mmCIF file of C-alpha atoms in Angstrom:
data_model
loop_
_atom_site.group_PDB
_atom_site.id
_atom_site.type_symbol
_atom_site.label_atom_id
_atom_site.label_comp_id
_atom_site.label_asym_id
_atom_site.label_seq_id
_atom_site.Cartn_x
_atom_site.Cartn_y
_atom_site.Cartn_z
ATOM 1 C CA UNK A 1 105.826 88.909 90.039
ATOM 2 C CA UNK A 2 108.295 91.675 90.834
ATOM 3 C CA UNK A 3 108.991 94.388 88.253
ATOM 4 C CA UNK A 4 111.895 96.821 88.625
ATOM 5 C CA UNK A 5 112.384 100.126 86.834
ATOM 6 C CA UNK A 6 115.807 101.722 87.181
ATOM 7 C CA UNK A 7 116.232 105.487 87.485
ATOM 8 C CA UNK A 8 119.842 106.447 86.725
ATOM 9 C CA UNK A 9 120.983 110.034 87.142
ATOM 10 C CA UNK A 10 124.391 111.667 86.957
ATOM 11 C CA UNK A 11 124.950 111.612 90.723
ATOM 12 C CA UNK A 12 122.411 109.067 91.905
ATOM 13 C CA UNK A 13 120.512 105.985 90.818
ATOM 14 C CA UNK A 14 117.712 104.026 92.485
ATOM 15 C CA UNK A 15 115.138 101.333 91.830
ATOM 16 C CA UNK A 16 111.374 101.609 91.585
ATOM 17 C CA UNK A 17 110.142 98.212 92.787
ATOM 18 C CA UNK A 18 106.642 97.052 91.835
ATOM 19 C CA UNK A 19 105.362 93.889 93.537
ATOM 20 C CA UNK A 20 102.055 92.752 95.004
ATOM 21 C CA UNK A 21 101.935 91.935 98.751
ATOM 22 C CA UNK A 22 105.525 93.040 99.338
ATOM 23 C CA UNK A 23 105.525 96.178 101.443
ATOM 24 C CA UNK A 24 105.593 94.752 104.992
ATOM 25 C CA UNK A 25 108.329 92.251 104.088
ATOM 26 C CA UNK A 26 110.435 95.016 102.519
ATOM 27 C CA UNK A 27 109.831 97.457 105.375
ATOM 28 C CA UNK A 28 110.963 94.824 107.868
ATOM 29 C CA UNK A 29 114.226 94.323 105.994
ATOM 30 C CA UNK A 30 114.847 98.090 105.671
ATOM 31 C CA UNK A 31 114.399 98.662 109.392
ATOM 32 C CA UNK A 32 116.605 95.683 110.333
ATOM 33 C CA UNK A 33 119.298 96.931 107.939
ATOM 34 C CA UNK A 34 119.175 100.323 109.698
ATOM 35 C CA UNK A 35 119.132 99.054 113.289
ATOM 36 C CA UNK A 36 122.099 101.292 114.193
ATOM 37 C CA UNK A 37 120.511 104.410 112.678
ATOM 38 C CA UNK A 38 117.457 106.503 113.451
ATOM 39 C CA UNK A 39 114.525 105.729 111.140
ATOM 40 C CA UNK A 40 111.766 108.336 110.896
ATOM 41 C CA UNK A 41 108.470 107.222 109.343
ATOM 42 C CA UNK A 42 105.888 109.806 108.262
ATOM 43 C CA UNK A 43 102.712 107.833 107.580
ATOM 44 C CA UNK A 44 99.097 108.480 106.738
ATOM 45 C CA UNK A 45 96.812 107.264 109.532
ATOM 46 C CA UNK A 46 94.705 105.409 106.951
ATOM 47 C CA UNK A 47 97.511 102.899 106.398
ATOM 48 C CA UNK A 48 98.966 102.742 109.914
ATOM 49 C CA UNK A 49 98.414 98.962 109.901
ATOM 50 C CA UNK A 50 101.531 98.731 107.713
ATOM 51 C CA UNK A 51 103.827 99.722 110.596
ATOM 52 C CA UNK A 52 102.115 97.992 113.541
ATOM 53 C CA UNK A 53 105.102 95.624 113.904
ATOM 54 C CA UNK A 54 107.598 98.464 114.322
ATOM 55 C CA UNK A 55 106.052 100.484 117.188
ATOM 56 C CA UNK A 56 108.403 99.124 119.846
ATOM 57 C CA UNK A 57 111.663 99.529 117.917
ATOM 58 C CA UNK A 58 113.891 101.927 119.868
ATOM 59 C CA UNK A 59 115.385 103.442 116.704
ATOM 60 C CA UNK A 60 112.059 104.028 114.912
ATOM 61 C CA UNK A 61 110.191 107.323 115.214
ATOM 62 C CA UNK A 62 106.629 107.006 113.878
ATOM 63 C CA UNK A 63 104.845 110.226 112.920
ATOM 64 C CA UNK A 64 101.156 109.640 112.211
ATOM 65 C CA UNK A 65 99.192 112.295 110.349
ATOM 66 C CA UNK A 66 96.029 112.775 108.355
ATOM 67 C CA UNK A 67 96.960 113.182 104.706
ATOM 68 C CA UNK A 68 95.607 116.033 102.598
ATOM 69 C CA UNK A 69 96.716 119.256 100.942
ATOM 70 C CA UNK A 70 96.526 121.028 104.319
ATOM 71 C CA UNK A 71 99.696 119.235 105.498
ATOM 72 C CA UNK A 72 101.705 120.787 102.660
ATOM 73 C CA UNK A 73 102.188 123.992 104.623
ATOM 74 C CA UNK A 74 104.967 125.820 106.427
ATOM 75 C CA UNK A 75 103.319 125.008 109.755
ATOM 76 C CA UNK A 76 103.318 121.235 109.177
ATOM 77 C CA UNK A 77 106.810 121.368 107.718
ATOM 78 C CA UNK A 78 108.049 123.178 110.839
ATOM 79 C CA UNK A 79 106.176 120.902 113.263
ATOM 80 C CA UNK A 80 107.329 117.599 111.745
ATOM 81 C CA UNK A 81 110.917 118.815 111.227
ATOM 82 C CA UNK A 82 111.052 119.810 114.898
ATOM 83 C CA UNK A 83 109.675 116.391 115.913
ATOM 84 C CA UNK A 84 112.409 114.673 113.882
ATOM 85 C CA UNK A 85 115.205 116.851 115.268
ATOM 86 C CA UNK A 86 113.939 116.378 118.833
ATOM 87 C CA UNK A 87 113.886 112.593 118.435
ATOM 88 C CA UNK A 88 117.402 112.604 117.018
ATOM 89 C CA UNK A 89 118.852 112.774 113.532
ATOM 90 C CA UNK A 90 122.186 112.696 111.744
ATOM 91 C CA UNK A 91 123.262 112.243 108.133
ATOM 92 C CA UNK A 92 122.998 108.445 108.402
ATOM 93 C CA UNK A 93 119.360 108.667 109.441
ATOM 94 C CA UNK A 94 116.610 107.450 107.135
ATOM 95 C CA UNK A 95 113.261 109.075 106.417
ATOM 96 C CA UNK A 96 110.417 106.923 105.039
ATOM 97 C CA UNK A 97 107.252 108.474 103.647
ATOM 98 C CA UNK A 98 104.220 106.157 103.537
ATOM 99 C CA UNK A 99 100.998 107.489 102.070
ATOM 100 C CA UNK A 100 99.582 109.314 99.114
ATOM 101 C CA UNK A 101 100.914 112.250 97.149
ATOM 102 C CA UNK A 102 100.690 114.833 99.913
ATOM 103 C CA UNK A 103 102.682 112.624 102.301
ATOM 104 C CA UNK A 104 105.274 112.126 99.556
ATOM 105 C CA UNK A 105 105.492 115.835 98.775
ATOM 106 C CA UNK A 106 105.929 116.855 102.403
ATOM 107 C CA UNK A 107 108.276 114.041 103.454
ATOM 108 C CA UNK A 108 110.373 114.545 100.316
ATOM 109 C CA UNK A 109 110.706 118.255 101.061
ATOM 110 C CA UNK A 110 111.732 117.502 104.644
ATOM 111 C CA UNK A 111 114.263 114.865 103.496
ATOM 112 C CA UNK A 112 115.754 117.335 101.009
ATOM 113 C CA UNK A 113 116.125 120.202 103.462
ATOM 114 C CA UNK A 114 116.763 118.732 106.904
ATOM 115 C CA UNK A 115 120.558 118.582 107.439
ATOM 116 C CA UNK A 116 120.668 119.603 103.736
ATOM 117 C CA UNK A 117 119.547 116.130 102.711
ATOM 118 C CA UNK A 118 119.179 112.640 104.220
ATOM 119 C CA UNK A 119 118.340 109.200 102.786
ATOM 120 C CA UNK A 120 114.707 108.905 101.811
ATOM 121 C CA UNK A 121 112.478 105.957 100.856
ATOM 122 C CA UNK A 122 109.030 106.476 99.439
ATOM 123 C CA UNK A 123 106.164 103.993 99.754
ATOM 124 C CA UNK A 124 103.133 105.384 97.908
ATOM 125 C CA UNK A 125 99.786 103.922 98.955
ATOM 126 C CA UNK A 126 97.336 105.469 96.477
ATOM 127 C CA UNK A 127 97.115 104.764 92.759
ATOM 128 C CA UNK A 128 97.699 108.460 92.061
ATOM 129 C CA UNK A 129 100.945 108.540 94.023
ATOM 130 C CA UNK A 130 102.126 105.155 92.724
ATOM 131 C CA UNK A 131 101.956 106.198 89.073
ATOM 132 C CA UNK A 132 102.801 109.865 89.393
ATOM 133 C CA UNK A 133 104.014 111.834 92.397
ATOM 134 C CA UNK A 134 106.287 109.112 93.831
ATOM 135 C CA UNK A 135 108.382 109.053 90.657
ATOM 136 C CA UNK A 136 110.707 111.880 89.652
ATOM 137 C CA UNK A 137 111.941 113.516 92.817
ATOM 138 C CA UNK A 138 109.622 116.524 92.875
ATOM 139 C CA UNK A 139 108.408 117.642 96.282
ATOM 140 C CA UNK A 140 106.884 120.795 97.648
ATOM 141 C CA UNK A 141 104.489 122.725 99.806
ATOM 142 C CA UNK A 142 101.667 125.082 98.931
ATOM 143 C CA UNK A 143 101.112 128.790 99.500
ATOM 144 C CA UNK A 144 98.010 130.953 99.298
ATOM 145 C CA UNK A 145 99.145 131.862 95.774
ATOM 146 C CA UNK A 146 99.142 128.345 94.376
ATOM 147 C CA UNK A 147 100.138 124.715 94.611
ATOM 148 C CA UNK A 148 103.739 123.429 94.935
ATOM 149 C CA UNK A 149 105.262 126.893 94.531
ATOM 150 C CA UNK A 150 107.969 126.053 97.080
ATOM 151 C CA UNK A 151 109.905 122.816 96.684
ATOM 152 C CA UNK A 152 112.973 120.997 95.396
ATOM 153 C CA UNK A 153 114.087 118.179 93.122
ATOM 154 C CA UNK A 154 115.346 115.429 95.436
ATOM 155 C CA UNK A 155 115.542 111.822 94.315
ATOM 156 C CA UNK A 156 114.703 109.081 96.841
ATOM 157 C CA UNK A 157 116.946 106.143 97.689
ATOM 158 C CA UNK A 158 114.200 103.727 96.654
ATOM 159 C CA UNK A 159 110.504 103.646 95.755
ATOM 160 C CA UNK A 160 108.440 100.638 96.843
ATOM 161 C CA UNK A 161 105.108 100.119 95.074
ATOM 162 C CA UNK A 162 102.692 97.460 96.286
ATOM 163 C CA UNK A 163 99.500 97.426 94.162
ATOM 164 C CA UNK A 164 97.775 95.164 96.727
ATOM 165 C CA UNK A 165 97.534 98.160 99.095
ATOM 166 C CA UNK A 166 95.069 99.764 96.695
ATOM 167 C CA UNK A 167 92.289 97.468 97.976
ATOM 168 C CA UNK A 168 91.669 100.042 100.725
ATOM 169 C CA UNK A 169 90.899 102.864 98.276
ATOM 170 C CA UNK A 170 87.460 104.152 97.364
ATOM 171 C CA UNK A 171 86.255 103.996 93.769
ATOM 172 C CA UNK A 172 86.656 107.774 93.567
ATOM 173 C CA UNK A 173 90.297 107.554 94.661
ATOM 174 C CA UNK A 174 90.988 104.811 92.097
ATOM 175 C CA UNK A 175 89.495 106.896 89.289
ATOM 176 C CA UNK A 176 91.563 109.843 90.437
ATOM 177 C CA UNK A 177 94.747 107.804 90.076
ATOM 178 C CA UNK A 178 93.617 106.391 86.754
ATOM 179 C CA UNK A 179 93.502 109.943 85.353
ATOM 180 C CA UNK A 180 97.307 110.158 85.683
ATOM 181 C CA UNK A 181 97.761 106.783 83.979
ATOM 182 C CA UNK A 182 95.647 108.065 81.102
ATOM 183 C CA UNK A 183 97.708 111.261 80.969
ATOM 184 C CA UNK A 184 100.901 109.282 80.359
ATOM 185 C CA UNK A 185 99.260 107.452 77.459
ATOM 186 C CA UNK A 186 97.910 110.650 75.905
ATOM 187 C CA UNK A 187 101.226 112.487 75.920
ATOM 188 C CA UNK A 188 103.470 109.681 74.714
ATOM 189 C CA UNK A 189 102.004 106.311 73.776
ATOM 190 C CA UNK A 190 98.961 105.790 71.540
ATOM 191 C CA UNK A 191 99.281 101.989 71.861
ATOM 192 C CA UNK A 192 99.038 102.339 75.631
ATOM 193 C CA UNK A 193 95.908 104.497 75.202
ATOM 194 C CA UNK A 194 94.208 101.783 73.143
ATOM 195 C CA UNK A 195 95.367 99.161 75.658
ATOM 196 C CA UNK A 196 93.672 101.248 78.371
ATOM 197 C CA UNK A 197 90.501 101.449 76.274
ATOM 198 C CA UNK A 198 90.460 97.656 76.304
ATOM 199 C CA UNK A 199 91.395 97.079 79.962
ATOM 200 C CA UNK A 200 90.260 100.149 81.964
ATOM 201 C CA UNK A 201 87.370 98.255 83.567
ATOM 202 C CA UNK A 202 89.730 95.559 84.859
ATOM 203 C CA UNK A 203 92.057 98.246 86.227
ATOM 204 C CA UNK A 204 89.236 99.999 88.084
ATOM 205 C CA UNK A 205 88.064 96.594 89.395
ATOM 206 C CA UNK A 206 91.583 96.031 90.831
ATOM 207 C CA UNK A 207 92.482 93.016 88.742
ATOM 208 C CA UNK A 208 95.965 92.307 90.131
ATOM 209 C CA UNK A 209 97.755 91.399 86.916
ATOM 210 C CA UNK A 210 96.215 94.201 84.860
ATOM 211 C CA UNK A 211 96.774 96.792 87.571
ATOM 212 C CA UNK A 212 100.430 95.840 87.990
ATOM 213 C CA UNK A 213 100.940 96.069 84.223
ATOM 214 C CA UNK A 214 99.174 99.442 84.022
ATOM 215 C CA UNK A 215 101.342 100.862 86.817
ATOM 216 C CA UNK A 216 104.497 99.503 85.174
ATOM 217 C CA UNK A 217 103.627 100.903 81.711
ATOM 218 C CA UNK A 218 102.681 104.270 83.204
ATOM 219 C CA UNK A 219 105.845 104.660 85.268
ATOM 220 C CA UNK A 220 108.025 103.645 82.316
ATOM 221 C CA UNK A 221 106.672 106.634 80.365
ATOM 222 C CA UNK A 222 107.156 109.073 83.222
ATOM 223 C CA UNK A 223 110.638 107.747 83.982
ATOM 224 C CA UNK A 224 111.704 108.320 80.365
ATOM 225 C CA UNK A 225 110.952 112.048 80.611
ATOM 226 C CA UNK A 226 112.582 112.342 84.024
ATOM 227 C CA UNK A 227 115.838 110.746 82.924
ATOM 228 C CA UNK A 228 116.023 113.030 79.879
ATOM 229 C CA UNK A 229 115.156 116.206 81.799
ATOM 230 C CA UNK A 230 115.462 115.629 85.577
ATOM 231 C CA UNK A 231 115.021 119.286 86.572
ATOM 232 C CA UNK A 232 112.552 120.372 83.891
ATOM 233 C CA UNK A 233 114.915 122.683 82.022
ATOM 234 C CA UNK A 234 114.247 121.616 78.435
ATOM 235 C CA UNK A 235 111.515 123.117 76.244
ATOM 236 C CA UNK A 236 111.512 120.408 73.559
ATOM 237 C CA UNK A 237 109.099 117.488 73.189
ATOM 238 C CA UNK A 238 111.493 115.509 75.420
ATOM 239 C CA UNK A 239 110.968 117.957 78.264
ATOM 240 C CA UNK A 240 109.719 116.778 81.613
ATOM 241 C CA UNK A 241 107.175 119.577 81.173
ATOM 242 C CA UNK A 242 105.153 117.191 78.992
ATOM 243 C CA UNK A 243 104.101 115.533 82.253
ATOM 244 C CA UNK A 244 102.212 118.726 83.091
ATOM 245 C CA UNK A 245 99.529 117.972 80.509
ATOM 246 C CA UNK A 246 96.188 118.726 82.179
ATOM 247 C CA UNK A 247 97.928 120.289 85.156
ATOM 248 C CA UNK A 248 97.957 123.940 84.087
ATOM 249 C CA UNK A 249 94.166 124.131 84.183
ATOM 250 C CA UNK A 250 93.871 121.362 86.787
ATOM 251 C CA UNK A 251 96.086 123.061 89.356
ATOM 252 C CA UNK A 252 94.231 126.343 88.783
ATOM 253 C CA UNK A 253 90.960 124.581 89.652
ATOM 254 C CA UNK A 254 92.486 123.059 92.788
ATOM 255 C CA UNK A 255 93.713 126.482 93.865
ATOM 256 C CA UNK A 256 90.264 127.960 93.110
ATOM 257 C CA UNK A 257 88.702 125.441 95.490
ATOM 258 C CA UNK A 258 91.524 125.928 98.028
ATOM 259 C CA UNK A 259 92.462 122.215 97.795
ATOM 260 C CA UNK A 260 89.183 121.110 99.388
ATOM 261 C CA UNK A 261 87.267 117.911 98.641
ATOM 262 C CA UNK A 262 85.085 119.472 95.951
ATOM 263 C CA UNK A 263 87.606 118.023 93.459
ATOM 264 C CA UNK A 264 90.272 115.384 93.942
ATOM 265 C CA UNK A 265 93.609 115.990 92.221
ATOM 266 C CA UNK A 266 92.817 113.384 89.581
ATOM 267 C CA UNK A 267 89.375 114.888 88.917
ATOM 268 C CA UNK A 268 90.941 118.319 88.469
ATOM 269 C CA UNK A 269 93.530 116.844 86.085
ATOM 270 C CA UNK A 270 90.786 115.038 84.172
ATOM 271 C CA UNK A 271 88.994 118.350 83.613
ATOM 272 C CA UNK A 272 92.325 119.988 82.786
ATOM 273 C CA UNK A 273 93.177 117.297 80.222
ATOM 274 C CA UNK A 274 89.870 117.724 78.440
ATOM 275 C CA UNK A 275 90.132 121.522 78.476
ATOM 276 C CA UNK A 276 93.683 121.364 77.104
ATOM 277 C CA UNK A 277 92.613 118.770 74.511
ATOM 278 C CA UNK A 278 89.750 121.061 73.492
ATOM 279 C CA UNK A 279 92.196 123.955 73.214
ATOM 280 C CA UNK A 280 94.508 121.759 71.106
ATOM 281 C CA UNK A 281 91.582 121.082 68.753
ATOM 282 C CA UNK A 282 90.479 124.735 68.675
ATOM 283 C CA UNK A 283 93.890 125.992 67.542
ATOM 284 C CA UNK A 284 94.070 123.355 64.818
ATOM 285 C CA UNK A 285 96.436 120.751 66.282
ATOM 286 C CA UNK A 286 94.264 117.881 67.544
ATOM 287 C CA UNK A 287 91.713 116.182 65.301
ATOM 288 C CA UNK A 288 88.031 116.127 66.192
ATOM 289 C CA UNK A 289 88.199 112.313 66.121
ATOM 290 C CA UNK A 290 90.946 112.215 68.763
ATOM 291 C CA UNK A 291 89.178 114.861 70.871
ATOM 292 C CA UNK A 292 86.032 112.716 70.910
ATOM 293 C CA UNK A 293 88.029 109.586 71.803
ATOM 294 C CA UNK A 294 89.529 111.397 74.785
ATOM 295 C CA UNK A 295 86.151 112.805 75.849
ATOM 296 C CA UNK A 296 84.416 109.437 75.585
ATOM 297 C CA UNK A 297 87.157 107.597 77.463
ATOM 298 C CA UNK A 298 87.034 110.063 80.352
ATOM 299 C CA UNK A 299 83.247 109.798 80.536
ATOM 300 C CA UNK A 300 83.313 105.986 80.279
ATOM 301 C CA UNK A 301 85.677 105.911 83.270
ATOM 302 C CA UNK A 302 83.376 108.173 85.270
ATOM 303 C CA UNK A 303 85.814 111.088 85.249
ATOM 304 C CA UNK A 304 84.632 114.717 84.931
ATOM 305 C CA UNK A 305 85.365 116.873 81.873
ATOM 306 C CA UNK A 306 84.083 120.279 82.991
ATOM 307 C CA UNK A 307 83.580 122.541 85.982
ATOM 308 C CA UNK A 308 81.293 125.563 86.143
ATOM 309 C CA UNK A 309 84.035 127.754 87.634
ATOM 310 C CA UNK A 310 86.656 127.044 84.962
ATOM 311 C CA UNK A 311 85.572 130.125 83.012
ATOM 312 C CA UNK A 312 85.473 132.613 85.883
ATOM 313 C CA UNK A 313 87.730 135.657 86.157
ATOM 314 C CA UNK A 314 89.168 134.277 89.404
ATOM 315 C CA UNK A 315 90.134 131.046 87.619
ATOM 316 C CA UNK A 316 91.951 132.945 84.855
ATOM 317 C CA UNK A 317 93.783 135.129 87.384
ATOM 318 C CA UNK A 318 95.012 131.973 89.104
ATOM 319 C CA UNK A 319 96.007 130.541 85.721
ATOM 320 C CA UNK A 320 98.307 133.499 85.091
ATOM 321 C CA UNK A 321 100.267 132.670 88.273
ATOM 322 C CA UNK A 322 101.259 129.202 87.051
ATOM 323 C CA UNK A 323 105.011 128.780 87.529
ATOM 324 C CA UNK A 324 105.556 127.956 83.830
ATOM 325 C CA UNK A 325 104.247 131.370 82.703
ATOM 326 C CA UNK A 326 105.719 134.739 81.866
ATOM 327 C CA UNK A 327 103.587 137.885 82.053
ATOM 328 C CA UNK A 328 100.124 137.484 80.514
ATOM 329 C CA UNK A 329 101.190 134.653 78.258
ATOM 330 C CA UNK A 330 100.549 131.049 79.193
ATOM 331 C CA UNK A 331 102.990 128.183 78.632
ATOM 332 C CA UNK A 332 101.295 124.807 78.640
ATOM 333 C CA UNK A 333 101.335 121.297 77.199
ATOM 334 C CA UNK A 334 98.954 120.528 74.335
ATOM 335 C CA UNK A 335 98.347 117.534 72.058
ATOM 336 C CA UNK A 336 99.073 117.046 68.365
ATOM 337 C CA UNK A 337 97.345 113.676 68.493
ATOM 338 C CA UNK A 338 96.768 110.881 70.982
ATOM 339 C CA UNK A 339 100.257 109.809 72.053
ATOM 340 C CA UNK A 340 101.991 112.991 70.848
ATOM 341 C CA UNK A 341 102.316 116.134 72.968
ATOM 342 C CA UNK A 342 104.164 119.411 72.585
ATOM 343 C CA UNK A 343 105.030 122.473 74.648
ATOM 344 C CA UNK A 344 103.066 125.537 73.537
ATOM 345 C CA UNK A 345 104.762 128.770 74.525
ATOM 346 C CA UNK A 346 103.432 132.306 74.887
ATOM 347 C CA UNK A 347 99.760 131.595 74.300
ATOM 348 C CA UNK A 348 97.897 134.784 75.164
ATOM 349 C CA UNK A 349 95.250 134.477 77.859
ATOM 350 C CA UNK A 350 92.677 136.048 75.507
ATOM 351 C CA UNK A 351 93.101 133.193 73.020
ATOM 352 C CA UNK A 352 92.593 130.663 75.796
ATOM 353 C CA UNK A 353 89.420 132.396 76.972
ATOM 354 C CA UNK A 354 88.035 132.415 73.417
ATOM 355 C CA UNK A 355 88.762 128.745 72.769
ATOM 356 C CA UNK A 356 87.843 126.854 75.932
ATOM 357 C CA UNK A 357 84.444 128.385 76.616
#
């Protein structure tokens, strides 16, 4: 059964469509509707079967790549942009990104900047990208100084989510995506957290109905923050910044490991969420009962809660470079209780060191 979430902004609105076994049918219609325009498809090689019917279309330019944080670089941005320009592009052209979060980040950045912006459709193919990075319009590339330090806010024309695609994912990739679903519950919806406690096994076993419902509930929470604060300018509890729960420490770990396979994004966020929950408890905001519930749920799902390098001097130096910070004070999202988050400003790095070790 199809579910639609509407994202309405001042200058643009679009639909997030969630439906099992729908992506090839919808792609076919999109390409037929654009038969007089150039259509550029950036797609992860792992899911190239999705576009096998479109290889011989004269107006379709297929760019196959291996997904991963390494593609979010100036070199890949330059190479793919040049490929698109060489093939042919104008302001009626369409760019489609098909893949996980890194494909979405790179293709979104290209769509936002090439010709100062062209139409863009996103088809996320991992659980992580379906519930998180495909929603909200953020894109970006990495530098040696940190993750996503260069990017824009650029809303797509449409997002197509097909949970049936997730059958190709490994158990590790599914757990990684589940971490972001859990994050949405922890920051905003206690009822959703307890629903996840009841149904997480079904979700990780790819039960179609439960998975579709989990994706829908998760996106609804994220969409609420995005509509209130599309460019992350607020500092209240309605701020889009709440979606960064677990990401301050998580991104620092990813940067520490130079985005290699030691940790997936979701595993890093899982560790980050527990560290930030522990910090919330240590400064007197989160109860011990809620901290233990979070810890036990992460462990029950097979997600990590610690990393031996999260207390190193290199880690803390990376932490200070987070784009939300000023000077030697850290700005980050903490919890008051399960389902209730807040933005903690100007927390000195010394306090963090004392309370997370």
